[in-house]
Short mmCIF file of C-alpha atoms and ligand atoms in Angstrom, two decimals:
data_model
loop_
_atom_site.label_atom_id
_atom_site.label_comp_id
_atom_site.label_asym_id
_atom_site.label_seq_id
_atom_site.Cartn_x
_atom_site.Cartn_y
_atom_site.Cartn_z
CA MET A 1 65.81 71.89 41.77
CA GLY A 2 62.56 72.85 43.44
CA ARG A 3 61.64 75.58 40.99
CA SER A 4 58.54 75.77 38.83
CA ILE A 5 58.62 77.52 35.45
CA ASN A 6 55.00 76.73 34.45
CA ALA A 7 56.19 75.88 30.95
CA GLN A 8 52.85 74.38 29.95
CA ASP A 9 50.94 77.54 30.78
CA ASN A 10 53.65 79.64 29.23
CA PRO A 11 55.20 77.87 26.24
CA GLN A 12 56.94 81.12 25.34
CA SER A 13 59.01 80.92 28.53
CA GLU A 14 62.31 82.65 27.84
CA TYR A 15 64.19 79.80 29.53
CA VAL A 16 62.62 77.24 27.17
CA LYS A 17 63.31 79.48 24.17
CA ALA A 18 66.93 80.00 25.22
CA ILE A 19 67.39 76.21 25.56
CA HIS A 20 66.04 75.65 22.06
CA ASP A 21 68.14 78.48 20.64
CA MET A 22 71.32 77.13 22.25
CA GLY A 23 70.71 73.66 20.76
CA ARG A 24 70.41 75.22 17.33
CA ILE A 25 73.39 77.56 17.78
CA ILE A 26 75.71 74.74 18.84
CA MET A 27 74.79 72.69 15.78
CA VAL A 28 75.10 75.67 13.41
CA ARG A 29 78.55 76.55 14.73
CA PHE A 30 79.67 72.93 14.75
CA ALA A 31 78.92 72.61 11.01
CA ARG A 32 80.57 75.86 9.89
CA PRO A 33 84.37 75.87 10.13
CA TRP A 34 84.63 79.67 9.75
CA LEU A 35 82.53 80.14 12.88
CA GLN A 36 85.24 78.41 14.95
CA PHE A 37 87.17 81.71 15.04
CA GLU A 38 85.99 83.38 18.22
CA PHE A 39 86.64 86.96 17.05
CA LEU A 40 84.50 86.35 13.93
CA TYR A 41 81.85 84.23 15.60
CA LYS A 42 80.98 86.66 18.35
CA ARG A 43 80.18 89.32 15.75
CA THR A 44 77.69 87.13 13.89
CA GLN A 45 73.96 86.87 14.64
CA TRP A 46 74.66 83.40 16.12
CA GLY A 47 77.38 84.70 18.42
CA ARG A 48 75.13 87.48 19.64
CA LEU A 49 72.19 85.13 20.15
CA GLU A 50 74.46 82.75 22.10
CA LYS A 51 75.55 85.57 24.41
CA LYS A 52 71.94 86.56 25.05
CA SER A 53 70.74 82.97 25.53
CA LEU A 54 73.57 82.12 27.93
CA GLU A 55 72.77 85.19 30.00
CA ILE A 56 69.16 84.01 30.35
CA LEU A 57 70.17 80.43 31.21
CA HIS A 58 72.88 81.39 33.70
CA LYS A 59 70.65 83.97 35.38
CA PHE A 60 67.93 81.37 35.78
CA SER A 61 70.34 78.90 37.39
CA LEU A 62 71.84 81.58 39.65
CA ASP A 63 68.36 82.73 40.75
CA THR A 64 67.44 79.11 41.51
CA ILE A 65 70.57 78.70 43.62
CA LYS A 66 69.95 81.99 45.43
CA GLN A 67 66.34 81.05 46.25
CA ARG A 68 67.36 77.60 47.43
CA LYS A 69 70.20 79.01 49.54
CA MET A 70 67.74 81.29 51.32
CA GLU A 71 65.39 78.38 51.88
CA TYR A 72 68.31 76.25 53.09
CA LYS A 73 69.35 78.90 55.61
CA ARG A 74 65.77 79.28 56.82
CA LEU A 75 65.38 75.54 57.32
CA LYS A 76 68.79 75.32 58.96
CA SER A 77 67.90 78.04 61.42
CA GLN A 78 64.80 76.04 62.30
CA LYS A 79 66.97 72.90 62.46
CA ILE A 80 65.01 71.19 59.71
CA GLY A 81 66.79 69.70 56.73
CA LYS A 82 68.92 66.61 56.63
CA GLU A 83 67.25 65.02 59.60
CA GLU A 84 63.78 65.93 58.45
CA THR A 85 61.43 62.97 58.38
CA SER A 86 58.42 62.59 56.18
CA ILE A 87 54.91 61.77 57.38
CA SER A 88 55.56 58.06 56.85
CA GLY A 89 58.41 58.31 59.37
CA LYS A 90 61.06 57.53 56.74
CA LYS A 91 64.06 59.83 56.39
CA LYS A 92 63.66 62.16 53.44
CA ARG A 93 66.46 62.11 50.90
CA GLN A 94 68.28 65.39 50.50
CA ALA A 95 67.63 67.35 47.30
CA PHE A 96 70.59 67.51 44.92
CA LEU A 97 70.94 71.27 45.07
CA ASP A 98 70.78 71.28 48.88
CA LEU A 99 73.61 68.78 48.88
CA LEU A 100 75.77 71.08 46.74
CA ILE A 101 74.90 74.13 48.82
CA GLU A 102 75.69 72.33 52.05
CA TYR A 103 78.99 71.08 50.65
CA SER A 104 79.98 74.57 49.46
CA GLU A 105 79.31 76.01 52.92
CA GLU A 106 81.82 73.61 54.38
CA ASN A 107 84.31 73.48 51.49
CA GLU A 108 85.46 76.70 49.89
CA PHE A 109 86.69 75.11 46.68
CA LEU A 110 83.14 74.47 45.51
CA THR A 111 82.40 77.97 44.26
CA GLU A 112 79.06 79.47 43.23
CA GLU A 113 80.26 79.20 39.63
CA ASN A 114 80.90 75.46 40.09
CA ILE A 115 77.43 74.96 41.52
CA ARG A 116 75.95 76.97 38.67
CA GLU A 117 77.62 74.68 36.13
CA GLU A 118 76.20 71.59 37.83
CA VAL A 119 72.76 73.17 38.01
CA ASP A 120 72.98 74.13 34.31
CA THR A 121 73.85 70.55 33.36
CA PHE A 122 71.07 68.99 35.39
CA MET A 123 68.47 71.55 34.33
CA PHE A 124 69.21 70.94 30.68
CA GLU A 125 69.85 67.19 30.74
CA GLY A 126 66.99 66.69 33.13
CA HIS A 127 64.09 68.15 31.18
CA ASP A 128 64.46 68.50 27.42
CA THR A 129 65.69 64.92 26.91
CA THR A 130 62.81 63.39 28.84
CA ALA A 131 60.23 65.74 27.32
CA ALA A 132 61.36 64.80 23.80
CA GLY A 133 61.34 61.10 24.78
CA ILE A 134 57.76 61.39 26.08
CA ASN A 135 56.70 63.27 22.97
CA TRP A 136 58.04 60.57 20.63
CA ALA A 137 56.66 57.74 22.74
CA ILE A 138 53.16 59.25 22.62
CA TYR A 139 53.43 59.71 18.90
CA LEU A 140 54.74 56.21 18.18
CA ILE A 141 52.32 54.43 20.52
CA GLY A 142 49.55 56.54 18.99
CA ARG A 143 50.53 55.29 15.54
CA HIS A 144 50.20 51.63 16.54
CA PRO A 145 46.71 50.84 17.89
CA GLU A 146 47.56 47.18 18.60
CA ILE A 147 50.59 48.20 20.68
CA GLN A 148 48.54 50.86 22.45
CA GLU A 149 45.95 48.22 23.39
CA LYS A 150 48.70 46.12 24.98
CA VAL A 151 49.86 49.18 26.94
CA TYR A 152 46.30 49.81 28.06
CA ARG A 153 45.68 46.19 29.06
CA GLU A 154 48.85 46.21 31.17
CA LEU A 155 47.72 49.43 32.89
CA GLU A 156 44.24 48.02 33.41
CA LEU A 157 45.74 44.97 35.11
CA ILE A 158 47.82 47.19 37.38
CA PHE A 159 45.23 49.82 38.27
CA GLY A 160 41.87 48.23 37.55
CA ARG A 161 39.24 50.93 38.02
CA SER A 162 41.32 52.75 40.61
CA GLU A 163 42.15 56.43 40.06
CA ARG A 164 45.15 56.33 42.40
CA PRO A 165 48.40 57.87 41.25
CA ALA A 166 51.15 55.43 40.23
CA SER A 167 53.24 54.05 43.10
CA SER A 168 56.80 52.69 42.84
CA ALA A 169 55.39 49.16 42.88
CA ASP A 170 52.99 50.03 40.02
CA ILE A 171 55.83 51.49 38.00
CA ARG A 172 57.84 48.28 38.36
CA GLU A 173 54.91 46.38 36.84
CA MET A 174 54.82 48.55 33.71
CA LYS A 175 57.04 46.16 31.79
CA TYR A 176 55.45 46.50 28.38
CA LEU A 177 55.29 50.29 28.66
CA GLU A 178 59.00 50.22 29.47
CA CYS A 179 59.61 48.23 26.26
CA CYS A 180 57.70 50.94 24.36
CA ILE A 181 59.80 53.72 25.91
CA LYS A 182 63.00 51.84 25.09
CA GLU A 183 61.84 51.19 21.54
CA SER A 184 61.00 54.89 21.09
CA LEU A 185 64.45 55.84 22.35
CA ARG A 186 65.93 53.34 19.90
CA LEU A 187 64.12 54.67 16.87
CA ILE A 188 64.39 58.32 17.85
CA PRO A 189 67.01 58.77 20.58
CA SER A 190 66.44 62.11 22.33
CA VAL A 191 70.21 62.66 22.29
CA PRO A 192 71.11 61.70 18.73
CA PHE A 193 74.90 61.72 19.15
CA PHE A 194 77.67 62.32 21.64
CA ALA A 195 81.30 63.30 21.28
CA ARG A 196 84.53 63.15 23.22
CA ASN A 197 87.49 65.47 23.58
CA LEU A 198 90.38 63.10 22.89
CA THR A 199 93.66 63.17 24.76
CA GLU A 200 95.31 60.63 22.45
CA ASP A 201 94.81 59.69 18.79
CA MET A 202 91.78 57.59 18.13
CA ILE A 203 88.81 57.61 15.79
CA ILE A 204 85.50 58.11 17.50
CA ALA A 205 82.00 59.23 16.62
CA VAL A 206 78.85 57.74 18.05
CA ILE A 207 75.78 58.56 16.00
CA LEU A 208 72.98 56.92 17.93
CA TYR A 209 70.47 57.60 15.22
CA ALA A 210 72.43 55.31 12.86
CA LEU A 211 73.61 52.82 15.48
CA HIS A 212 70.06 52.13 16.66
CA ARG A 213 68.92 51.45 13.11
CA ASP A 214 71.59 48.84 12.33
CA PRO A 215 69.68 45.84 10.88
CA LYS A 216 72.37 43.52 12.22
CA HIS A 217 71.12 44.15 15.74
CA PHE A 218 67.59 45.35 14.99
CA PRO A 219 66.05 43.50 12.03
CA ASP A 220 63.51 45.58 10.14
CA PRO A 221 64.90 48.60 12.00
CA LEU A 222 62.29 51.19 10.99
CA LYS A 223 59.50 49.16 12.53
CA PHE A 224 58.32 50.24 15.99
CA GLN A 225 58.45 46.88 17.79
CA PRO A 226 58.61 47.15 21.60
CA GLU A 227 58.90 43.33 21.92
CA ARG A 228 62.56 43.76 20.93
CA PHE A 229 63.13 44.82 24.52
CA LEU A 230 61.50 41.84 26.24
CA PRO A 231 64.23 40.10 28.27
CA GLU A 232 64.21 37.00 26.03
CA ASN A 233 64.77 39.14 22.93
CA SER A 234 67.44 41.45 24.31
CA MET A 235 69.55 39.00 26.30
CA LYS A 236 71.85 38.07 23.43
CA ARG A 237 72.14 41.56 21.98
CA ASN A 238 75.49 43.31 22.18
CA PRO A 239 75.12 45.75 25.13
CA TYR A 240 76.64 48.54 23.02
CA ALA A 241 74.14 48.16 20.17
CA TYR A 242 71.61 50.21 22.13
CA VAL A 243 72.96 53.14 24.15
CA PRO A 244 70.38 55.97 24.33
CA PHE A 245 71.98 57.05 27.61
CA SER A 246 75.55 56.57 26.36
CA ALA A 247 77.87 54.05 28.00
CA GLY A 248 80.99 53.99 30.13
CA PRO A 249 82.00 56.24 33.03
CA ARG A 250 80.33 59.39 31.65
CA ASN A 251 76.99 57.90 30.78
CA CYS A 252 73.70 59.48 31.79
CA ILE A 253 73.42 59.93 35.51
CA GLY A 254 69.65 60.43 35.26
CA GLN A 255 68.67 57.37 33.21
CA LYS A 256 66.72 55.55 35.90
CA PHE A 257 65.00 58.76 36.87
CA ALA A 258 64.18 59.49 33.21
CA LEU A 259 62.54 56.08 32.73
CA LEU A 260 60.59 56.58 35.92
CA GLU A 261 59.42 60.01 34.82
CA GLU A 262 58.40 58.76 31.38
CA LYS A 263 56.46 55.87 32.89
CA VAL A 264 54.59 58.16 35.28
CA VAL A 265 53.61 60.62 32.56
CA LEU A 266 52.81 58.05 29.86
CA SER A 267 50.85 55.73 32.15
CA SER A 268 48.78 58.68 33.40
CA LEU A 269 47.92 59.52 29.81
CA PHE A 270 47.29 56.04 28.43
CA ARG A 271 45.23 54.92 31.44
CA LYS A 272 42.59 57.49 30.64
CA PHE A 273 42.93 58.28 26.97
CA ARG A 274 43.28 56.65 23.61
CA VAL A 275 45.67 58.47 21.32
CA GLU A 276 45.63 58.61 17.54
CA SER A 277 48.68 60.11 15.84
CA LEU A 278 48.12 62.05 12.66
CA GLY A 279 50.42 62.12 9.65
CA LYS A 280 52.86 59.49 8.46
CA PHE A 281 55.97 58.63 10.44
CA GLU A 282 58.00 58.64 7.19
CA ASP A 283 56.93 62.24 6.52
CA LEU A 284 58.07 63.57 9.89
CA LYS A 285 61.06 65.85 9.68
CA LEU A 286 63.50 65.76 12.59
CA THR A 287 65.64 68.67 13.74
CA GLY A 288 69.39 68.27 13.58
CA ASP A 289 69.64 69.86 17.04
CA LEU A 290 71.35 68.64 20.16
CA ILE A 291 68.01 67.09 21.08
CA MET A 292 66.00 65.20 18.51
CA ARG A 293 62.75 67.07 18.15
CA PRO A 294 60.21 67.27 15.36
CA GLU A 295 60.92 70.12 12.95
CA GLU A 296 57.28 71.16 13.02
CA GLU A 297 54.34 70.62 15.34
CA MET A 298 53.14 67.05 15.64
CA PHE A 299 49.45 66.38 15.98
CA VAL A 300 47.66 63.67 17.91
CA LYS A 301 43.96 63.18 18.59
CA ILE A 302 43.05 62.27 22.15
CA PHE A 303 39.86 60.38 23.11
CA PRO A 304 38.77 59.81 26.71
CA ARG A 305 38.68 56.04 27.31
CA ASN A 306 35.37 56.06 29.14
CA GLU A 307 33.65 57.59 26.10
CA THR A 308 35.00 55.25 23.41
C1 HEM B 401 65.18 60.19 28.04
C2 HEM B 401 65.90 60.97 28.81
C3 HEM B 401 67.41 61.12 28.75
C4 HEM B 401 68.30 60.78 27.76
C5 HEM B 401 67.99 60.14 26.39
C6 HEM B 401 69.62 61.15 28.22
C7 HEM B 401 70.80 60.93 27.51
C8 HEM B 401 72.06 61.25 27.96
C9 HEM B 401 73.28 60.96 27.26
C10 HEM B 401 73.36 60.25 25.90
C11 HEM B 401 74.31 61.41 28.03
C12 HEM B 401 75.80 61.26 27.76
C13 HEM B 401 76.36 62.25 26.84
C14 HEM B 401 77.78 61.86 26.55
O1 HEM B 401 78.14 60.66 26.61
O2 HEM B 401 78.55 62.75 26.25
C15 HEM B 401 73.75 62.02 29.22
C16 HEM B 401 74.48 62.61 30.23
C17 HEM B 401 73.93 63.17 31.36
N1 HEM B 401 72.60 63.15 31.73
FE1 HEM B 401 71.07 62.34 30.65
N2 HEM B 401 69.51 61.70 29.47
C18 HEM B 401 68.19 61.71 29.83
C19 HEM B 401 67.65 62.17 31.01
C20 HEM B 401 68.36 62.74 32.04
C21 HEM B 401 67.80 63.20 33.31
C22 HEM B 401 66.33 63.10 33.70
C23 HEM B 401 68.84 63.73 34.03
C24 HEM B 401 68.86 64.35 35.40
C25 HEM B 401 67.93 64.25 36.29
C26 HEM B 401 70.06 63.58 33.24
C27 HEM B 401 71.31 64.01 33.63
C28 HEM B 401 72.47 63.81 32.92
C29 HEM B 401 73.78 64.31 33.35
C30 HEM B 401 74.09 65.10 34.61
C31 HEM B 401 74.69 63.90 32.37
C32 HEM B 401 76.20 64.15 32.35
C33 HEM B 401 76.90 63.01 33.03
C34 HEM B 401 78.42 63.17 32.99
O3 HEM B 401 78.93 63.91 32.15
O4 HEM B 401 79.10 62.51 33.81
N3 HEM B 401 69.73 62.98 32.04
N4 HEM B 401 72.37 61.90 29.15
#
């Protein structure tokens, strides 16, 4: 969306806190039938916290839209924007939010509220999921030195001694790293379940956490084994046995982007550092939130490659 929240310098960011609180609140309410009554719920500490958190989240999205609208108008007045070309001479793709803003200027039925809802969805789906995925991948790769060496050897082949940032072509070559990301999302899917509002009777519940650990499709399911995702090993697997991004018409719109983002971050780390994860995987407690996060802090040791 073109907005920086400096979350790493400021882990206490109220946006980040509100996101975490909302994940918890939704799960708490979901599991307590008496909290389904609106009049009761809004008087509880959870109802009050939800109101406060939503205010923070909606304000953040609205501010982002406002800032971008101003920028859009400024660029438009200078006749930059859609036709803008980058230094390489290629046409720049339009940012998602600019697209919505432009559309709403020409079509009244796309209200500010509608844009805000889209921005909310993308902001949430676009960061916490990937961040959790990266977190788990680092941890799991850090627990398996032999797998980490394979990751490193692949990166060494791609980059050699070069310090250049990863290009699209480099990213395509990161085949083993991609297997590791997929295997992490199998063992600990960032989104552990999804649900549907049914319009006709049917029984449905997709618990990814359980589905991805079905020994019928993934023998020795608790083992972190990226080779499961090599083409020769996944070809015959039922395509619905592994669905970290859901499936069907409402699946994740950002899945390719998410993989790309994870590869960029993880390759940057593993090119230069060796990671050692502390504590046992079996002892890790997971949150029952909307996003699968560790209950407590997770610790890894990081060693610069050129010193080991
Ligand atoms: C590892 C990272 C990610 C995972 C595991 C993930 C997972 C999912 C899942 C399981 C759903 C479907 C939920 C359902 O079926 O009800 C979903 C939907 C969605 N995701 Fe992702 N996601 C990730 C990253 C992203 C990113 C980076 C973006 C945006 C840039 C994104 C945008 C969306 C949107 C907009 C939807 C709603 C699509 C719709 O309802 O039609 N996601 N995601």
